[in-house]
């Protein structure tokens, strides 16, 4: 595991070749040095059946559902694809009632909720996907149409963060357990659409996004799901939108996105209550308008737009490896 060995009597030491260094009477053996975890991002052997961007993803057990999105021609799709990262198997897993892109998705209570999104215009529908049906069914409605949104889940609760009603960004953060009943748990200081969102230890981090004026922000906002308080806790190095957020290894990361209207390969780490910093590693290629899902100790950044805004069928794996 890369751990340093403790010094003990009879071990080969620093006294020259073949010499031994006895331990001093009463000396305390040196404790093993703990291994450090280093982030990595690598092109996965997995790929999508076809390029897609603006899709939603949700984790179901050890599989990732890739839901809706824009195809290579920029047309909304109704397809749902299941990916098993362990086997590399990719299969069709159902259909949406209508084509959607820029929707949100989260798995709670044994089913995956598909929230908002749009095709020609934004929708207020909440649909549910289950393993027993081949098509999603409408189960509830949002207070107003909402697209360009994101969802995260904790236990049996899903949170809907950011979005756009066709006129303005929506600051209300919603929670639901079943897609039927919804509550406003907080209001963001800055309403945004296309933010990067991740949930860690009861706090939702909302990084960047487009504001009401259509200009990207560098603000990092935090929502305490226990108290409902929301505030600006830090800033990105520069304004960013269409990025993806993940939480792995107890840390929050922001993946890719558009900086100055151009996709980036940058990965940023968000410390609790502080400004974002470089994670010290980059994506294999620029990616924006993708979606990310966490399975076990790994995350997967799926599809999106690459250099020159070309649609992607790639899947990037992000994880942590131990180093001495």
Tab-separated table of C-alpha atoms in Angstrom:
chain	number	residue	atom	x	y	z
A	1	UNK	CA	0.000	0.000	0.000
A	2	UNK	CA	2.989	2.307	-0.243
A	3	UNK	CA	3.381	2.638	3.559
A	4	UNK	CA	6.862	3.240	5.019
A	5	UNK	CA	8.060	0.331	7.202
A	6	UNK	CA	8.712	0.972	10.889
A	7	UNK	CA	12.391	0.746	11.975
A	8	UNK	CA	13.079	-2.352	14.065
A	9	UNK	CA	16.168	-4.198	15.398
A	10	UNK	CA	17.720	-6.514	12.845
A	11	UNK	CA	16.413	-4.607	9.810
A	12	UNK	CA	18.802	-3.370	7.168
A	13	UNK	CA	19.548	0.226	8.065
A	14	UNK	CA	21.761	3.165	7.218
A	15	UNK	CA	25.017	1.674	8.616
A	16	UNK	CA	26.363	0.476	5.254
A	17	UNK	CA	25.883	-2.670	3.219
A	18	UNK	CA	25.125	-5.705	5.375
A	19	UNK	CA	25.254	-3.739	8.642
A	20	UNK	CA	22.493	-3.657	11.249
A	21	UNK	CA	21.346	-0.816	13.439
A	22	UNK	CA	20.002	-1.969	16.797
A	23	UNK	CA	17.155	-0.031	18.285
A	24	UNK	CA	18.044	2.120	21.269
A	25	UNK	CA	16.779	0.815	24.580
A	26	UNK	CA	13.293	2.151	25.205
A	27	UNK	CA	13.019	3.673	21.721
A	28	UNK	CA	9.526	3.972	20.285
A	29	UNK	CA	9.156	2.472	16.785
A	30	UNK	CA	8.366	5.072	14.142
A	31	UNK	CA	4.717	4.974	13.102
A	32	UNK	CA	4.003	4.120	9.455
A	33	UNK	CA	3.556	7.150	7.266
A	34	UNK	CA	-0.065	7.298	6.082
A	35	UNK	CA	-0.600	6.993	2.349
A	36	UNK	CA	-1.835	10.081	0.547
A	37	UNK	CA	-4.642	10.084	-1.981
A	38	UNK	CA	-4.003	11.775	-5.310
A	39	UNK	CA	-6.742	12.665	-7.775
A	40	UNK	CA	-6.546	11.260	-11.281
A	41	UNK	CA	-8.612	11.747	-14.434
A	42	UNK	CA	-8.216	9.392	-17.348
A	43	UNK	CA	-9.978	8.471	-20.560
A	44	UNK	CA	-12.136	5.447	-19.781
A	45	UNK	CA	-12.391	2.325	-21.918
A	46	UNK	CA	-16.137	3.023	-21.839
A	47	UNK	CA	-17.958	5.112	-24.410
A	48	UNK	CA	-21.518	6.081	-25.242
A	49	UNK	CA	-23.408	4.552	-28.168
A	50	UNK	CA	-23.553	8.061	-29.662
A	51	UNK	CA	-22.416	11.585	-28.713
A	52	UNK	CA	-24.647	13.486	-26.295
A	53	UNK	CA	-24.527	16.764	-24.363
A	54	UNK	CA	-26.865	18.523	-21.958
A	55	UNK	CA	-28.000	15.149	-20.611
A	56	UNK	CA	-28.772	14.119	-17.043
A	57	UNK	CA	-27.206	11.208	-15.178
A	58	UNK	CA	-28.232	9.250	-12.102
A	59	UNK	CA	-26.620	6.369	-10.216
A	60	UNK	CA	-28.734	3.244	-9.698
A	61	UNK	CA	-26.810	0.663	-7.698
A	62	UNK	CA	-23.582	0.112	-9.644
A	63	UNK	CA	-24.983	1.441	-12.916
A	64	UNK	CA	-25.235	4.937	-14.376
A	65	UNK	CA	-28.326	6.047	-16.271
A	66	UNK	CA	-27.712	8.565	-19.069
A	67	UNK	CA	-30.982	10.375	-19.667
A	68	UNK	CA	-32.059	12.535	-22.592
A	69	UNK	CA	-29.762	15.280	-23.869
A	70	UNK	CA	-28.837	16.698	-27.265
A	71	UNK	CA	-27.583	14.393	-29.993
A	72	UNK	CA	-24.785	15.149	-32.455
A	73	UNK	CA	-27.179	17.283	-34.515
A	74	UNK	CA	-28.283	19.318	-31.485
A	75	UNK	CA	-31.709	17.663	-31.336
A	76	UNK	CA	-33.292	16.602	-28.029
A	77	UNK	CA	-33.520	12.866	-27.419
A	78	UNK	CA	-35.834	10.698	-25.306
A	79	UNK	CA	-33.402	7.806	-24.880
A	80	UNK	CA	-32.257	6.362	-21.559
A	81	UNK	CA	-29.021	4.342	-21.558
A	82	UNK	CA	-27.628	2.239	-18.709
A	83	UNK	CA	-23.860	1.899	-18.297
A	84	UNK	CA	-22.168	-0.641	-16.042
A	85	UNK	CA	-18.640	0.716	-15.396
A	86	UNK	CA	-17.480	-2.631	-13.993
A	87	UNK	CA	-18.284	-4.655	-17.118
A	88	UNK	CA	-18.371	-1.919	-19.746
A	89	UNK	CA	-21.829	-3.064	-20.792
A	90	UNK	CA	-24.102	-0.384	-22.281
A	91	UNK	CA	-27.791	-1.119	-22.889
A	92	UNK	CA	-30.989	0.756	-23.611
A	93	UNK	CA	-32.963	1.275	-20.400
A	94	UNK	CA	-36.182	2.942	-21.493
A	95	UNK	CA	-37.617	6.092	-22.991
A	96	UNK	CA	-38.844	9.457	-21.755
A	97	UNK	CA	-42.421	10.457	-22.641
A	98	UNK	CA	-40.954	13.265	-24.735
A	99	UNK	CA	-37.464	14.360	-25.833
A	100	UNK	CA	-35.627	16.458	-23.220
A	101	UNK	CA	-32.318	18.178	-22.633
A	102	UNK	CA	-30.948	20.300	-19.766
A	103	UNK	CA	-33.029	18.323	-17.271
A	104	UNK	CA	-31.968	17.051	-13.836
A	105	UNK	CA	-32.069	13.538	-12.426
A	106	UNK	CA	-31.628	11.879	-9.031
A	107	UNK	CA	-32.354	8.436	-7.613
A	108	UNK	CA	-34.409	8.281	-4.397
A	109	UNK	CA	-36.722	5.685	-2.924
A	110	UNK	CA	-35.859	3.025	-5.484
A	111	UNK	CA	-36.665	5.094	-8.560
A	112	UNK	CA	-34.992	7.760	-10.635
A	113	UNK	CA	-36.701	11.130	-10.891
A	114	UNK	CA	-36.260	13.117	-14.107
A	115	UNK	CA	-36.893	16.763	-13.269
A	116	UNK	CA	-37.713	19.606	-15.631
A	117	UNK	CA	-35.705	20.179	-18.779
A	118	UNK	CA	-37.104	21.089	-22.147
A	119	UNK	CA	-37.043	20.717	-25.875
A	120	UNK	CA	-38.681	23.703	-27.552
A	121	UNK	CA	-39.595	25.216	-24.174
A	122	UNK	CA	-39.024	24.397	-20.490
A	123	UNK	CA	-41.296	21.897	-18.766
A	124	UNK	CA	-42.567	21.600	-15.189
A	125	UNK	CA	-42.903	17.824	-15.294
A	126	UNK	CA	-41.283	15.361	-12.900
A	127	UNK	CA	-41.044	11.856	-14.327
A	128	UNK	CA	-40.073	8.592	-12.678
A	129	UNK	CA	-38.045	5.717	-14.083
A	130	UNK	CA	-38.231	2.316	-12.398
A	131	UNK	CA	-36.725	-1.056	-13.225
A	132	UNK	CA	-40.199	-2.497	-13.842
A	133	UNK	CA	-41.204	-0.103	-16.632
A	134	UNK	CA	-39.635	0.660	-20.004
A	135	UNK	CA	-40.899	4.241	-20.128
A	136	UNK	CA	-40.810	7.085	-17.616
A	137	UNK	CA	-44.131	8.161	-16.124
A	138	UNK	CA	-45.095	11.682	-15.060
A	139	UNK	CA	-45.565	11.651	-11.267
A	140	UNK	CA	-45.493	15.321	-10.268
A	141	UNK	CA	-45.061	18.947	-11.251
A	142	UNK	CA	-42.598	21.665	-10.355
A	143	UNK	CA	-43.954	25.007	-9.080
A	144	UNK	CA	-42.933	26.463	-12.474
A	145	UNK	CA	-41.137	25.279	-15.629
A	146	UNK	CA	-37.433	24.704	-14.990
A	147	UNK	CA	-34.587	23.749	-17.302
A	148	UNK	CA	-30.792	24.181	-17.218
A	149	UNK	CA	-31.018	22.650	-13.751
A	150	UNK	CA	-29.201	20.080	-11.613
A	151	UNK	CA	-30.204	17.630	-8.890
A	152	UNK	CA	-28.319	15.862	-6.110
A	153	UNK	CA	-29.573	13.332	-3.593
A	154	UNK	CA	-28.861	12.321	-0.018
A	155	UNK	CA	-30.597	9.301	1.457
A	156	UNK	CA	-34.251	9.512	0.452
A	157	UNK	CA	-34.209	13.205	-0.457
A	158	UNK	CA	-33.460	14.831	-3.808
A	159	UNK	CA	-32.540	18.497	-4.104
A	160	UNK	CA	-33.180	20.557	-7.240
A	161	UNK	CA	-30.654	23.378	-7.650
A	162	UNK	CA	-30.427	26.212	-10.151
A	163	UNK	CA	-32.374	26.472	-13.364
A	164	UNK	CA	-34.293	28.722	-15.684
A	165	UNK	CA	-38.011	29.270	-16.233
A	166	UNK	CA	-37.655	30.739	-19.712
A	167	UNK	CA	-37.274	34.274	-18.383
A	168	UNK	CA	-34.917	34.284	-15.419
A	169	UNK	CA	-32.735	31.999	-13.286
A	170	UNK	CA	-34.523	30.443	-10.325
A	171	UNK	CA	-32.919	30.909	-6.882
A	172	UNK	CA	-35.224	28.496	-5.020
A	173	UNK	CA	-33.619	25.194	-3.972
A	174	UNK	CA	-36.319	22.509	-3.833
A	175	UNK	CA	-36.428	19.171	-2.044
A	176	UNK	CA	-38.583	16.119	-2.710
A	177	UNK	CA	-38.760	12.523	-1.575
A	178	UNK	CA	-41.164	11.204	-4.166
A	179	UNK	CA	-41.448	13.738	-6.973
A	180	UNK	CA	-44.945	14.632	-5.817
A	181	UNK	CA	-44.470	16.801	-2.746
A	182	UNK	CA	-41.897	19.598	-3.011
A	183	UNK	CA	-40.565	22.090	-0.487
A	184	UNK	CA	-38.395	25.180	-0.786
A	185	UNK	CA	-35.412	24.512	1.485
A	186	UNK	CA	-33.325	27.600	0.630
A	187	UNK	CA	-32.861	30.482	-1.783
A	188	UNK	CA	-29.517	31.087	-3.443
A	189	UNK	CA	-28.064	34.570	-3.012
A	190	UNK	CA	-27.443	34.514	-6.785
A	191	UNK	CA	-29.916	32.743	-9.034
A	192	UNK	CA	-27.996	30.733	-11.644
A	193	UNK	CA	-28.497	28.203	-14.406
A	194	UNK	CA	-25.921	25.695	-15.651
A	195	UNK	CA	-23.998	25.628	-12.334
A	196	UNK	CA	-21.727	22.840	-11.084
A	197	UNK	CA	-23.388	21.238	-8.055
A	198	UNK	CA	-22.207	18.694	-5.484
A	199	UNK	CA	-23.413	17.573	-2.060
A	200	UNK	CA	-21.005	16.884	0.803
A	201	UNK	CA	-21.730	16.374	4.523
A	202	UNK	CA	-25.139	18.036	4.368
A	203	UNK	CA	-23.944	21.050	2.349
A	204	UNK	CA	-24.758	21.681	-1.303
A	205	UNK	CA	-22.008	23.540	-3.169
A	206	UNK	CA	-23.104	25.555	-6.204
A	207	UNK	CA	-20.186	26.774	-8.313
A	208	UNK	CA	-20.458	29.269	-11.132
A	209	UNK	CA	-23.331	29.280	-13.611
A	210	UNK	CA	-25.016	31.894	-15.744
A	211	UNK	CA	-26.732	34.789	-13.951
A	212	UNK	CA	-29.875	36.671	-14.929
A	213	UNK	CA	-27.913	38.915	-17.265
A	214	UNK	CA	-26.546	35.879	-19.097
A	215	UNK	CA	-23.051	36.499	-17.741
A	216	UNK	CA	-21.172	33.697	-15.930
A	217	UNK	CA	-20.269	34.157	-12.275
A	218	UNK	CA	-17.252	33.052	-10.241
A	219	UNK	CA	-19.287	32.762	-7.029
A	220	UNK	CA	-19.280	29.572	-4.969
A	221	UNK	CA	-22.553	29.319	-3.043
A	222	UNK	CA	-23.282	26.917	-0.205
A	223	UNK	CA	-26.626	25.624	1.082
A	224	UNK	CA	-26.931	24.062	4.533
A	225	UNK	CA	-29.636	21.429	4.001
A	226	UNK	CA	-30.204	21.210	7.751
A	227	UNK	CA	-30.883	24.886	8.443
A	228	UNK	CA	-31.814	26.179	4.990
A	229	UNK	CA	-29.207	28.936	5.126
A	230	UNK	CA	-27.480	29.849	1.858
A	231	UNK	CA	-24.492	32.125	1.354
A	232	UNK	CA	-21.522	32.875	-0.861
A	233	UNK	CA	-18.516	31.066	0.626
A	234	UNK	CA	-15.823	31.608	-1.986
A	235	UNK	CA	-14.935	32.241	-5.583
A	236	UNK	CA	-13.631	30.346	-8.590
A	237	UNK	CA	-10.384	31.558	-10.206
A	238	UNK	CA	-12.543	32.940	-13.048
A	239	UNK	CA	-16.220	32.918	-14.080
A	240	UNK	CA	-17.424	29.487	-15.219
A	241	UNK	CA	-20.613	27.872	-16.541
A	242	UNK	CA	-21.719	24.491	-17.927
A	243	UNK	CA	-19.324	22.684	-15.540
A	244	UNK	CA	-20.035	19.511	-13.553
A	245	UNK	CA	-19.655	18.908	-9.816
A	246	UNK	CA	-18.743	15.763	-7.875
A	247	UNK	CA	-17.921	14.792	-4.301
A	248	UNK	CA	-15.433	11.939	-3.822
A	249	UNK	CA	-12.988	11.167	-1.050
A	250	UNK	CA	-14.676	13.744	1.171
A	251	UNK	CA	-13.843	16.570	-1.243
A	252	UNK	CA	-15.780	18.589	-3.805
A	253	UNK	CA	-14.459	19.041	-7.321
A	254	UNK	CA	-15.561	21.097	-10.326
A	255	UNK	CA	-14.944	19.436	-13.686
A	256	UNK	CA	-14.460	21.277	-16.962
A	257	UNK	CA	-17.074	23.806	-18.038
A	258	UNK	CA	-16.905	26.875	-20.229
A	259	UNK	CA	-14.505	29.682	-19.381
A	260	UNK	CA	-14.851	32.687	-21.641
A	261	UNK	CA	-17.221	30.644	-23.799
A	262	UNK	CA	-14.585	27.966	-24.476
A	263	UNK	CA	-14.608	24.412	-23.008
A	264	UNK	CA	-11.827	23.816	-20.486
A	265	UNK	CA	-9.991	20.745	-19.166
A	266	UNK	CA	-9.502	22.288	-15.735
A	267	UNK	CA	-10.368	20.480	-12.499
A	268	UNK	CA	-10.842	22.640	-9.396
A	269	UNK	CA	-11.147	21.648	-5.740
A	270	UNK	CA	-13.506	23.519	-3.421
A	271	UNK	CA	-12.350	23.571	0.208
A	272	UNK	CA	-15.113	24.010	2.807
A	273	UNK	CA	-15.774	27.730	3.115
A	274	UNK	CA	-12.982	28.844	0.794
A	275	UNK	CA	-11.971	29.847	-2.711
A	276	UNK	CA	-11.540	27.101	-5.297
A	277	UNK	CA	-8.009	25.989	-6.125
A	278	UNK	CA	-6.483	23.843	-8.847
A	279	UNK	CA	-6.718	20.137	-8.149
A	280	UNK	CA	-3.287	19.687	-9.715
A	281	UNK	CA	-4.611	17.471	-12.516
A	282	UNK	CA	-6.530	18.063	-15.741
A	283	UNK	CA	-9.179	16.206	-17.707
A	284	UNK	CA	-7.831	14.290	-20.731
A	285	UNK	CA	-9.554	16.866	-22.964
A	286	UNK	CA	-11.769	19.953	-22.627
A	287	UNK	CA	-15.376	19.159	-21.655
A	288	UNK	CA	-18.422	21.374	-21.115
A	289	UNK	CA	-22.170	20.745	-20.852
A	290	UNK	CA	-21.580	17.176	-19.673
A	291	UNK	CA	-22.993	15.321	-16.690
A	292	UNK	CA	-21.200	13.455	-13.911
A	293	UNK	CA	-22.156	10.485	-11.736
A	294	UNK	CA	-20.425	8.823	-8.791
A	295	UNK	CA	-20.287	5.019	-8.484
A	296	UNK	CA	-18.490	3.794	-5.392
A	297	UNK	CA	-15.154	5.599	-5.118
A	298	UNK	CA	-15.050	6.705	-8.759
A	299	UNK	CA	-16.813	9.391	-10.755
A	300	UNK	CA	-17.609	9.432	-14.448
A	301	UNK	CA	-17.858	12.545	-16.615
A	302	UNK	CA	-20.090	11.579	-19.506
A	303	UNK	CA	-20.431	13.081	-22.971
A	304	UNK	CA	-20.601	16.851	-23.317
A	305	UNK	CA	-18.993	19.249	-25.762
A	306	UNK	CA	-15.272	19.262	-26.453
A	307	UNK	CA	-12.910	21.446	-28.429
A	308	UNK	CA	-14.714	23.631	-30.965
A	309	UNK	CA	-17.925	22.563	-29.185
A	310	UNK	CA	-17.854	19.154	-30.903
A	311	UNK	CA	-20.260	16.639	-29.266
A	312	UNK	CA	-18.562	13.802	-27.380
A	313	UNK	CA	-19.286	10.120	-26.795
A	314	UNK	CA	-16.416	9.846	-24.300
A	315	UNK	CA	-16.535	8.835	-20.643
A	316	UNK	CA	-13.792	10.161	-18.351
A	317	UNK	CA	-13.064	8.361	-15.087
A	318	UNK	CA	-12.072	10.433	-12.068
A	319	UNK	CA	-10.844	8.832	-8.874
A	320	UNK	CA	-8.244	8.747	-6.118
A	321	UNK	CA	-5.123	6.596	-5.899
A	322	UNK	CA	-2.850	6.089	-2.929
A	323	UNK	CA	0.676	7.439	-3.156
A	324	UNK	CA	3.595	7.018	-0.694
